[in-house]
mmCIF file of C-alpha atoms and ligand atoms in Angstrom:
data_model
loop_
_atom_site.group_PDB
_atom_site.id
_atom_site.type_symbol
_atom_site.label_atom_id
_atom_site.label_comp_id
_atom_site.label_asym_id
_atom_site.label_seq_id
_atom_site.Cartn_x
_atom_site.Cartn_y
_atom_site.Cartn_z
ATOM 1 C CA MET S 1040 16.432 86.374 113.054
ATOM 2 C CA ARG S 1041 19.455 88.553 113.767
ATOM 3 C CA PHE S 1042 20.575 90.894 111.068
ATOM 4 C CA PRO S 1043 23.591 89.383 109.303
ATOM 5 C CA GLN S 1044 26.941 90.286 110.883
ATOM 6 C CA TYR S 1045 28.527 90.653 107.541
ATOM 7 C CA ARG S 1046 27.346 93.715 105.639
ATOM 8 C CA PRO S 1047 29.227 93.766 102.350
ATOM 9 C CA ARG S 1048 28.085 97.323 101.701
ATOM 10 C CA ARG S 1049 30.246 98.632 104.572
ATOM 11 C CA LEU S 1050 33.298 98.342 102.363
ATOM 12 C CA ARG S 1051 31.605 99.772 99.303
ATOM 13 C CA LYS S 1052 30.750 103.098 100.869
ATOM 14 C CA ASN S 1053 32.982 105.221 98.739
ATOM 15 C CA GLU S 1054 35.794 104.935 96.226
ATOM 16 C CA ILE S 1055 38.554 104.942 98.855
ATOM 17 C CA PHE S 1056 37.075 101.875 100.548
ATOM 18 C CA ARG S 1057 36.513 100.220 97.209
ATOM 19 C CA LYS S 1058 40.044 100.927 96.107
ATOM 20 C CA MET S 1059 41.467 99.530 99.335
ATOM 21 C CA ILE S 1060 39.879 96.101 98.910
ATOM 22 C CA ARG S 1061 39.962 95.841 95.115
ATOM 23 C CA GLU S 1062 41.164 92.375 94.064
ATOM 24 C CA THR S 1063 42.139 92.887 90.449
ATOM 25 C CA HIS S 1064 44.179 95.697 88.977
ATOM 26 C CA LEU S 1065 44.733 96.639 85.409
ATOM 27 C CA SER S 1066 47.899 98.332 84.258
ATOM 28 C CA PRO S 1067 49.250 99.364 80.851
ATOM 29 C CA ASP S 1068 51.809 96.574 81.471
ATOM 30 C CA ASP S 1069 49.018 94.080 80.824
ATOM 31 C CA LEU S 1070 48.224 95.301 77.330
ATOM 32 C CA VAL S 1071 49.389 94.418 73.841
ATOM 33 C CA LEU S 1072 48.326 96.472 70.817
ATOM 34 C CA PRO S 1073 47.639 94.678 67.505
ATOM 35 C CA LEU S 1074 48.735 96.612 64.397
ATOM 36 C CA PHE S 1075 48.222 96.054 60.673
ATOM 37 C CA VAL S 1076 51.075 96.880 58.349
ATOM 38 C CA ARG S 1077 50.844 97.287 54.568
ATOM 39 C CA PRO S 1078 53.131 98.324 51.717
ATOM 40 C CA GLY S 1079 53.458 101.957 50.659
ATOM 41 C CA LYS S 1080 54.494 105.283 52.129
ATOM 42 C CA GLN S 1081 52.515 107.646 54.314
ATOM 43 C CA MET S 1082 49.595 105.218 54.063
ATOM 44 C CA ARG S 1083 46.960 105.131 56.730
ATOM 45 C CA GLN S 1084 44.040 103.301 55.248
ATOM 46 C CA PRO S 1085 40.929 103.123 57.460
ATOM 47 C CA ILE S 1086 39.635 99.599 58.118
ATOM 48 C CA SER S 1087 35.900 99.676 57.427
ATOM 49 C CA SER S 1088 35.057 96.911 59.901
ATOM 50 C CA MET S 1089 37.195 98.400 62.686
ATOM 51 C CA PRO S 1090 36.608 102.146 62.982
ATOM 52 C CA GLY S 1091 39.634 103.791 64.576
ATOM 53 C CA HIS S 1092 42.067 101.184 63.177
ATOM 54 C CA PHE S 1093 44.140 101.428 60.014
ATOM 55 C CA GLN S 1094 46.351 99.482 57.661
ATOM 56 C CA ILE S 1095 49.514 101.529 57.981
ATOM 57 C CA SER S 1096 52.726 101.705 55.992
ATOM 58 C CA ILE S 1097 56.051 101.015 57.689
ATOM 59 C CA ASP S 1098 57.080 104.684 58.048
ATOM 60 C CA LEU S 1099 53.910 105.496 60.007
ATOM 61 C CA LEU S 1100 53.989 102.177 61.845
ATOM 62 C CA VAL S 1101 57.221 103.197 63.523
ATOM 63 C CA LYS S 1102 55.449 106.298 64.916
ATOM 64 C CA GLU S 1103 52.533 104.198 66.060
ATOM 65 C CA VAL S 1104 54.887 101.886 67.975
ATOM 66 C CA GLU S 1105 56.570 104.918 69.535
ATOM 67 C CA GLU S 1106 53.179 106.175 70.672
ATOM 68 C CA ALA S 1107 52.272 102.802 72.192
ATOM 69 C CA LYS S 1108 55.566 102.831 74.054
ATOM 70 C CA SER S 1109 54.989 106.331 75.363
ATOM 71 C CA LEU S 1110 51.675 105.132 76.793
ATOM 72 C CA GLY S 1111 53.487 102.403 78.745
ATOM 73 C CA ILE S 1112 52.297 99.522 76.560
ATOM 74 C CA PRO S 1113 55.002 96.818 76.696
ATOM 75 C CA GLY S 1114 54.325 95.144 73.353
ATOM 76 C CA VAL S 1115 52.694 95.286 69.938
ATOM 77 C CA ILE S 1116 51.698 92.363 67.724
ATOM 78 C CA LEU S 1117 52.094 92.811 63.985
ATOM 79 C CA PHE S 1118 49.888 91.520 61.166
ATOM 80 C CA GLY S 1119 50.981 91.957 57.562
ATOM 81 C CA ILE S 1120 49.111 92.695 54.364
ATOM 82 C CA PRO S 1121 51.568 91.515 51.680
ATOM 83 C CA GLU S 1122 52.311 93.020 48.266
ATOM 84 C CA LYS S 1123 50.835 89.928 46.658
ATOM 85 C CA LYS S 1124 49.328 86.642 47.790
ATOM 86 C CA ASP S 1125 49.920 83.241 46.269
ATOM 87 C CA GLU S 1126 49.063 79.583 46.760
ATOM 88 C CA MET S 1127 52.005 78.901 49.130
ATOM 89 C CA GLY S 1128 51.996 82.254 50.914
ATOM 90 C CA THR S 1129 55.600 82.934 49.939
ATOM 91 C CA GLU S 1130 55.718 86.485 51.283
ATOM 92 C CA ALA S 1131 55.077 85.072 54.751
ATOM 93 C CA TYR S 1132 58.645 83.753 54.887
ATOM 94 C CA ALA S 1133 60.405 86.055 52.410
ATOM 95 C CA GLU S 1134 63.406 87.894 53.784
ATOM 96 C CA ASN S 1135 61.955 91.118 52.436
ATOM 97 C CA GLY S 1136 58.346 90.376 53.285
ATOM 98 C CA ILE S 1137 56.196 93.105 54.776
ATOM 99 C CA ILE S 1138 56.586 91.899 58.375
ATOM 100 C CA GLN S 1139 60.315 91.271 58.084
ATOM 101 C CA ARG S 1140 60.820 94.825 56.759
ATOM 102 C CA ALA S 1141 58.497 96.286 59.388
ATOM 103 C CA VAL S 1142 60.320 94.566 62.247
ATOM 104 C CA ARG S 1143 63.719 95.764 60.995
ATOM 105 C CA ALA S 1144 62.448 99.338 60.636
ATOM 106 C CA ILE S 1145 60.993 99.379 64.147
ATOM 107 C CA LYS S 1146 64.103 97.829 65.677
ATOM 108 C CA GLU S 1147 66.253 100.485 64.028
ATOM 109 C CA LYS S 1148 64.249 103.340 65.531
ATOM 110 C CA VAL S 1149 62.468 102.264 68.696
ATOM 111 C CA GLU S 1150 63.809 100.621 71.825
ATOM 112 C CA GLY S 1151 62.074 99.403 74.920
ATOM 113 C CA ILE S 1152 58.956 97.842 73.468
ATOM 114 C CA LEU S 1153 58.533 94.199 72.481
ATOM 115 C CA ILE S 1154 57.694 93.257 68.917
ATOM 116 C CA ILE S 1155 55.521 90.163 68.687
ATOM 117 C CA THR S 1156 54.846 88.695 65.255
ATOM 118 C CA ASP S 1157 51.865 86.608 64.263
ATOM 119 C CA VAL S 1158 53.043 83.426 62.572
ATOM 120 C CA CYS S 1159 50.397 82.132 60.163
ATOM 121 C CA LEU S 1160 49.911 81.813 56.427
ATOM 122 C CA CYS S 1161 46.331 83.058 55.976
ATOM 123 C CA GLU S 1162 47.257 86.681 55.361
ATOM 124 C CA TYR S 1163 49.648 85.586 52.597
ATOM 125 C CA THR S 1164 47.847 82.778 50.767
ATOM 126 C CA SER S 1165 45.578 83.402 47.786
ATOM 127 C CA HIS S 1166 43.063 80.885 49.171
ATOM 128 C CA GLY S 1167 43.086 82.542 52.608
ATOM 129 C CA HIS S 1168 43.716 79.344 54.582
ATOM 130 C CA CYS S 1169 46.309 79.049 57.344
ATOM 131 C CA GLY S 1170 48.098 76.136 55.701
ATOM 132 C CA VAL S 1171 49.078 74.471 52.450
ATOM 133 C CA VAL S 1172 46.013 73.394 50.468
ATOM 134 C CA ARG S 1173 45.805 70.305 48.267
ATOM 135 C CA ASP S 1174 42.584 68.911 46.803
ATOM 136 C CA GLY S 1175 40.552 71.184 49.035
ATOM 137 C CA LYS S 1176 42.313 69.902 52.187
ATOM 138 C CA ILE S 1177 44.476 71.910 54.561
ATOM 139 C CA LEU S 1178 47.630 69.826 54.970
ATOM 140 C CA ASN S 1179 49.166 69.748 58.419
ATOM 141 C CA ASP S 1180 52.731 68.459 58.185
ATOM 142 C CA GLU S 1181 53.520 70.178 54.882
ATOM 143 C CA THR S 1182 52.531 73.464 56.528
ATOM 144 C CA LEU S 1183 54.915 73.073 59.475
ATOM 145 C CA ASP S 1184 57.976 73.619 57.331
ATOM 146 C CA LEU S 1185 56.624 76.938 56.022
ATOM 147 C CA LEU S 1186 55.647 78.098 59.510
ATOM 148 C CA CYS S 1187 59.173 77.316 60.731
ATOM 149 C CA ARG S 1188 60.658 79.352 57.887
ATOM 150 C CA GLN S 1189 58.268 82.208 58.658
ATOM 151 C CA ALA S 1190 59.050 82.216 62.381
ATOM 152 C CA LEU S 1191 62.797 82.058 61.724
ATOM 153 C CA SER S 1192 62.631 84.950 59.242
ATOM 154 C CA HIS S 1193 60.758 87.063 61.810
ATOM 155 C CA VAL S 1194 63.307 86.330 64.491
ATOM 156 C CA LYS S 1195 66.213 87.042 62.134
ATOM 157 C CA ALA S 1196 64.602 90.425 61.406
ATOM 158 C CA GLY S 1197 64.558 91.100 65.151
ATOM 159 C CA ALA S 1198 61.180 89.927 66.479
ATOM 160 C CA ASP S 1199 61.240 89.556 70.282
ATOM 161 C CA ILE S 1200 58.466 86.955 70.507
ATOM 162 C CA VAL S 1201 56.829 84.790 67.836
ATOM 163 C CA ALA S 1202 53.160 83.903 68.122
ATOM 164 C CA PRO S 1203 51.952 81.002 65.948
ATOM 165 C CA SER S 1204 48.208 81.361 65.316
ATOM 166 C CA ASP S 1205 47.676 78.725 62.630
ATOM 167 C CA MET S 1206 46.493 75.834 64.845
ATOM 168 C CA MET S 1207 48.365 73.122 62.918
ATOM 169 C CA ASP S 1208 49.274 70.134 65.113
ATOM 170 C CA GLY S 1209 52.872 70.016 66.255
ATOM 171 C CA ARG S 1210 53.850 73.507 65.179
ATOM 172 C CA ILE S 1211 55.138 74.703 68.534
ATOM 173 C CA GLY S 1212 57.633 71.841 68.767
ATOM 174 C CA ALA S 1213 58.704 72.304 65.143
ATOM 175 C CA ILE S 1214 59.207 76.068 65.535
ATOM 176 C CA ARG S 1215 61.042 75.624 68.841
ATOM 177 C CA ARG S 1216 63.459 73.170 67.209
ATOM 178 C CA THR S 1217 64.046 75.467 64.245
ATOM 179 C CA LEU S 1218 64.778 78.451 66.456
ATOM 180 C CA ASP S 1219 67.092 76.420 68.684
ATOM 181 C CA GLU S 1220 68.998 74.975 65.727
ATOM 182 C CA ASN S 1221 69.601 78.510 64.524
ATOM 183 C CA ARG S 1222 70.912 79.768 67.863
ATOM 184 C CA PHE S 1223 67.725 81.602 68.759
ATOM 185 C CA GLU S 1224 67.132 79.451 71.826
ATOM 186 C CA ASP S 1225 66.312 82.499 73.943
ATOM 187 C CA VAL S 1226 63.474 83.846 71.782
ATOM 188 C CA PRO S 1227 60.160 82.906 73.408
ATOM 189 C CA ILE S 1228 57.059 81.466 71.766
ATOM 190 C CA LEU S 1229 53.599 82.745 72.597
ATOM 191 C CA ALA S 1230 51.326 79.926 71.403
ATOM 192 C CA TYR S 1231 47.794 80.659 70.286
ATOM 193 C CA ALA S 1232 47.055 77.419 72.115
ATOM 194 C CA ALA S 1233 43.290 77.434 72.485
ATOM 195 C CA LYS S 1234 42.113 79.262 69.409
ATOM 196 C CA PHE S 1235 38.476 78.734 68.585
ATOM 197 C CA ALA S 1236 36.843 78.733 65.147
ATOM 198 C CA SER S 1237 35.050 81.951 65.970
ATOM 199 C CA SER S 1238 32.803 84.284 64.022
ATOM 200 C CA PHE S 1239 34.213 87.042 66.194
ATOM 201 C CA TYR S 1240 37.202 87.167 63.782
ATOM 202 C CA GLY S 1241 35.034 88.645 61.004
ATOM 203 C CA PRO S 1242 36.248 92.265 61.230
ATOM 204 C CA PHE S 1243 39.906 91.112 61.357
ATOM 205 C CA ARG S 1244 39.528 89.220 58.106
ATOM 206 C CA VAL S 1245 38.421 92.452 56.436
ATOM 207 C CA ALA S 1246 41.396 94.248 58.038
ATOM 208 C CA ALA S 1247 43.921 91.583 56.995
ATOM 209 C CA GLU S 1248 42.109 90.691 53.751
ATOM 210 C CA SER S 1249 42.362 87.075 54.846
ATOM 211 C CA LYS S 1250 38.885 85.584 54.512
ATOM 212 C CA PRO S 1251 39.083 81.935 53.377
ATOM 213 C CA GLN S 1252 38.101 81.744 49.704
ATOM 214 C CA PHE S 1253 36.398 78.364 50.234
ATOM 215 C CA GLY S 1254 35.107 76.530 53.274
ATOM 216 C CA ASP S 1255 35.946 77.592 56.807
ATOM 217 C CA ARG S 1256 38.627 77.086 59.451
ATOM 218 C CA LYS S 1257 36.779 74.444 61.470
ATOM 219 C CA SER S 1258 39.149 71.612 60.509
ATOM 220 C CA TYR S 1259 42.012 73.316 62.369
ATOM 221 C CA GLN S 1260 40.596 75.888 64.813
ATOM 222 C CA MET S 1261 38.675 74.580 67.820
ATOM 223 C CA ASP S 1262 34.965 73.910 68.222
ATOM 224 C CA PRO S 1263 33.491 76.671 70.444
ATOM 225 C CA ALA S 1264 31.631 73.992 72.396
ATOM 226 C CA ASN S 1265 34.803 72.372 73.785
ATOM 227 C CA GLY S 1266 36.438 73.231 77.087
ATOM 228 C CA ASP S 1267 38.249 69.994 78.017
ATOM 229 C CA GLU S 1268 39.810 69.898 74.575
ATOM 230 C CA ALA S 1269 41.119 73.432 75.097
ATOM 231 C CA LEU S 1270 43.062 72.142 78.110
ATOM 232 C CA ARG S 1271 44.494 69.301 76.008
ATOM 233 C CA GLU S 1272 45.568 71.799 73.336
ATOM 234 C CA VAL S 1273 47.257 73.980 75.943
ATOM 235 C CA ARG S 1274 49.003 70.991 77.520
ATOM 236 C CA LEU S 1275 50.388 69.929 74.146
ATOM 237 C CA ASP S 1276 51.757 73.395 73.409
ATOM 238 C CA ILE S 1277 53.413 73.614 76.823
ATOM 239 C CA GLU S 1278 54.977 70.171 76.333
ATOM 240 C CA GLU S 1279 56.237 71.252 72.916
ATOM 241 C CA GLY S 1280 57.942 74.301 74.401
ATOM 242 C CA ALA S 1281 55.499 77.220 74.522
ATOM 243 C CA ASP S 1282 56.654 79.913 76.969
ATOM 244 C CA MET S 1283 53.280 81.603 77.087
ATOM 245 C CA VAL S 1284 49.899 80.383 75.937
ATOM 246 C CA MET S 1285 46.879 82.204 74.624
ATOM 247 C CA VAL S 1286 43.134 81.807 74.716
ATOM 248 C CA LYS S 1287 41.246 83.435 71.866
ATOM 249 C CA PRO S 1288 38.668 85.043 71.721
ATOM 250 C CA ALA S 1289 38.473 86.403 75.266
ATOM 251 C CA LEU S 1290 35.087 87.642 76.490
ATOM 252 C CA PRO S 1291 32.957 84.701 75.291
ATOM 253 C CA TYR S 1292 35.637 82.292 76.608
ATOM 254 C CA LEU S 1293 36.302 83.509 80.154
ATOM 255 C CA ASP S 1294 35.680 79.996 81.471
ATOM 256 C CA ILE S 1295 38.519 78.718 79.291
ATOM 257 C CA ILE S 1296 40.836 81.489 80.498
ATOM 258 C CA TYR S 1297 39.945 80.578 84.077
ATOM 259 C CA ARG S 1298 40.481 76.853 83.586
ATOM 260 C CA VAL S 1299 43.791 77.263 81.761
ATOM 261 C CA LYS S 1300 45.161 79.543 84.471
ATOM 262 C CA GLN S 1301 43.973 77.262 87.287
ATOM 263 C CA THR S 1302 45.300 74.128 85.607
ATOM 264 C CA PHE S 1303 48.684 75.247 84.278
ATOM 265 C CA ASN S 1304 49.588 78.442 86.093
ATOM 266 C CA ILE S 1305 51.728 79.610 83.186
ATOM 267 C CA PRO S 1306 51.901 83.136 81.707
ATOM 268 C CA LEU S 1307 48.576 83.450 79.955
ATOM 269 C CA ALA S 1308 47.473 85.848 77.250
ATOM 270 C CA ALA S 1309 43.905 86.448 76.152
ATOM 271 C CA TYR S 1310 43.088 87.928 72.762
ATOM 272 C CA SER S 1311 40.101 90.205 72.852
ATOM 273 C CA VAL S 1312 39.449 89.905 69.142
ATOM 274 C CA SER S 1313 38.189 92.165 66.399
ATOM 275 C CA GLY S 1314 34.538 91.158 66.856
ATOM 276 C CA GLU S 1315 34.670 92.034 70.536
ATOM 277 C CA PHE S 1316 36.144 95.398 69.573
ATOM 278 C CA ALA S 1317 33.478 95.902 66.898
ATOM 279 C CA LEU S 1318 30.539 95.170 69.217
ATOM 280 C CA ILE S 1319 31.716 97.645 71.826
ATOM 281 C CA GLN S 1320 32.747 100.271 69.288
ATOM 282 C CA ALA S 1321 29.433 100.081 67.403
ATOM 283 C CA ALA S 1322 27.237 100.203 70.494
ATOM 284 C CA SER S 1323 29.313 103.051 71.825
ATOM 285 C CA GLN S 1324 29.088 105.052 68.600
ATOM 286 C CA LEU S 1325 25.329 104.544 68.597
ATOM 287 C CA GLY S 1326 25.212 105.878 72.131
ATOM 288 C CA TRP S 1327 23.809 102.605 73.462
ATOM 289 C CA VAL S 1328 26.606 101.961 75.953
ATOM 290 C CA ASP S 1329 29.266 104.098 77.579
ATOM 291 C CA GLY S 1330 32.210 102.874 75.508
ATOM 292 C CA GLU S 1331 34.963 103.877 77.910
ATOM 293 C CA GLN S 1332 33.312 102.158 80.880
ATOM 294 C CA VAL S 1333 32.503 99.015 78.917
ATOM 295 C CA ILE S 1334 36.103 98.772 77.687
ATOM 296 C CA MET S 1335 37.535 99.003 81.203
ATOM 297 C CA GLU S 1336 34.967 96.582 82.629
ATOM 298 C CA SER S 1337 35.676 94.049 79.878
ATOM 299 C CA LEU S 1338 39.435 94.231 80.404
ATOM 300 C CA ILE S 1339 39.194 93.846 84.167
ATOM 301 C CA ALA S 1340 36.866 90.853 83.669
ATOM 302 C CA ILE S 1341 39.390 89.176 81.357
ATOM 303 C CA LYS S 1342 42.151 89.815 83.878
ATOM 304 C CA ARG S 1343 40.006 88.590 86.788
ATOM 305 C CA ALA S 1344 39.349 85.344 84.905
ATOM 306 C CA GLY S 1345 43.107 84.710 84.879
ATOM 307 C CA ALA S 1346 44.772 86.471 81.934
ATOM 308 C CA ASP S 1347 48.165 88.053 82.620
ATOM 309 C CA LEU S 1348 48.240 89.779 79.279
ATOM 310 C CA ILE S 1349 45.464 91.109 77.059
ATOM 311 C CA LEU S 1350 45.766 91.678 73.337
ATOM 312 C CA THR S 1351 43.218 94.384 72.652
ATOM 313 C CA TYR S 1352 42.386 96.912 69.962
ATOM 314 C CA PHE S 1353 41.541 99.257 72.844
ATOM 315 C CA ALA S 1354 45.084 99.136 74.260
ATOM 316 C CA LYS S 1355 45.787 102.837 73.652
ATOM 317 C CA GLU S 1356 42.427 104.029 74.999
ATOM 318 C CA ALA S 1357 42.802 101.834 78.074
ATOM 319 C CA ALA S 1358 46.392 102.921 78.714
ATOM 320 C CA ARG S 1359 45.350 106.588 78.465
ATOM 321 C CA LYS S 1360 42.465 106.044 80.831
ATOM 322 C CA LEU S 1361 44.710 104.210 83.318
ATOM 323 C CA ALA S 1362 47.277 107.022 83.190
ATOM 324 C CA LYS S 1363 44.532 109.467 84.102
ATOM 325 C CA SER S 1364 43.381 107.392 87.051
ATOM 326 C CA TYR S 1365 46.935 107.348 88.495
ATOM 327 C CA GLU S 1366 47.263 111.136 88.341
HETATM 328 C C1 PBG G 1761 45.523 84.538 61.770
HETATM 329 C C2 PBG G 1761 44.833 85.301 62.835
HETATM 330 C C3 PBG G 1761 43.471 85.643 62.918
HETATM 331 C C4 PBG G 1761 43.342 86.448 64.057
HETATM 332 C C5 PBG G 1761 44.599 86.543 64.627
HETATM 333 N N1 PBG G 1761 45.499 85.811 63.857
HETATM 334 C C6 PBG G 1761 42.348 85.380 62.004
HETATM 335 C C7 PBG G 1761 41.788 84.044 61.824
HETATM 336 O O1 PBG G 1761 42.212 83.063 62.430
HETATM 337 O O2 PBG G 1761 40.886 83.963 60.999
HETATM 338 C C8 PBG G 1761 42.049 87.069 64.518
HETATM 339 C C9 PBG G 1761 42.214 88.280 65.363
HETATM 340 C C10 PBG G 1761 40.988 89.106 65.532
HETATM 341 O O3 PBG G 1761 39.864 88.748 65.145
HETATM 342 O O4 PBG G 1761 41.145 90.187 66.094
HETATM 343 N N2 PBG G 1761 45.213 83.194 61.722
#
């Protein structure tokens, strides 16, 4: 038999060849940095489950956003730890809630970076669920009104994009209508469209102090076993007016990212969640993997699968590394 004509190794000979035929490229433009904001001044409280990340007060948050901008990161997404939590999550939609104040402070000082806000009640409710609870049930339609008020209050404070992560049915349409009725028709919605009931959120719930006090989130977040249903969820959110959709988590759900991109061809975000961060960070600190390489490989894999945008706790590290490789 003749030796094969095609020798793939010819084009792998050295980095210049590899660079020339590389199919997927990562840029700081693809990254969004999640940040946790808490009350207080000069506070930078380490998050035990996420080494290298902090709950930060608004004054320091502004500096953090400036740093992200200087690294070429186009957006941050904010999560709030409120002064106090209650049954209805009132600080979620209070004019002077933690997120509303944070957004105003950033908008006063920093230009040229997008502020995305997470719209959900779980960080603000005493029971830790993403919706209104009655008789142990998470009520869907009663929750929509509160989510609309929350989204509107974020946008009034100056948020550039709102990102509902609660997984209640019909919330994208309800929020879109509310924003439109209030003359915010040009503020986009990034829908957490296919959000799975994942154990990879564990470290985040420590960071945001938002662990459900009873039960779990399986009656509203998706079953990890379902791919077709993820496409139905995404379709619904697009029909209701989502401008961008998200798949979450990212690495264990690359098939979903791929299918959503192939099917809908709409701007697609992937959230590489706290548990993905924690696995890489822990193994790297133990010296079991080369952290920097694993981070870059993971991000390129998520992008290759079809994500246009990656929310990642490694955004700053990755942006720094990318800057170095352009030098
Ligand atoms: C709020 C929300 C969660 C995350 C983002 N928004 C937690 C949850 O649904 O329990 C998780 C992000 C992460 O793990 O990094 N609903």
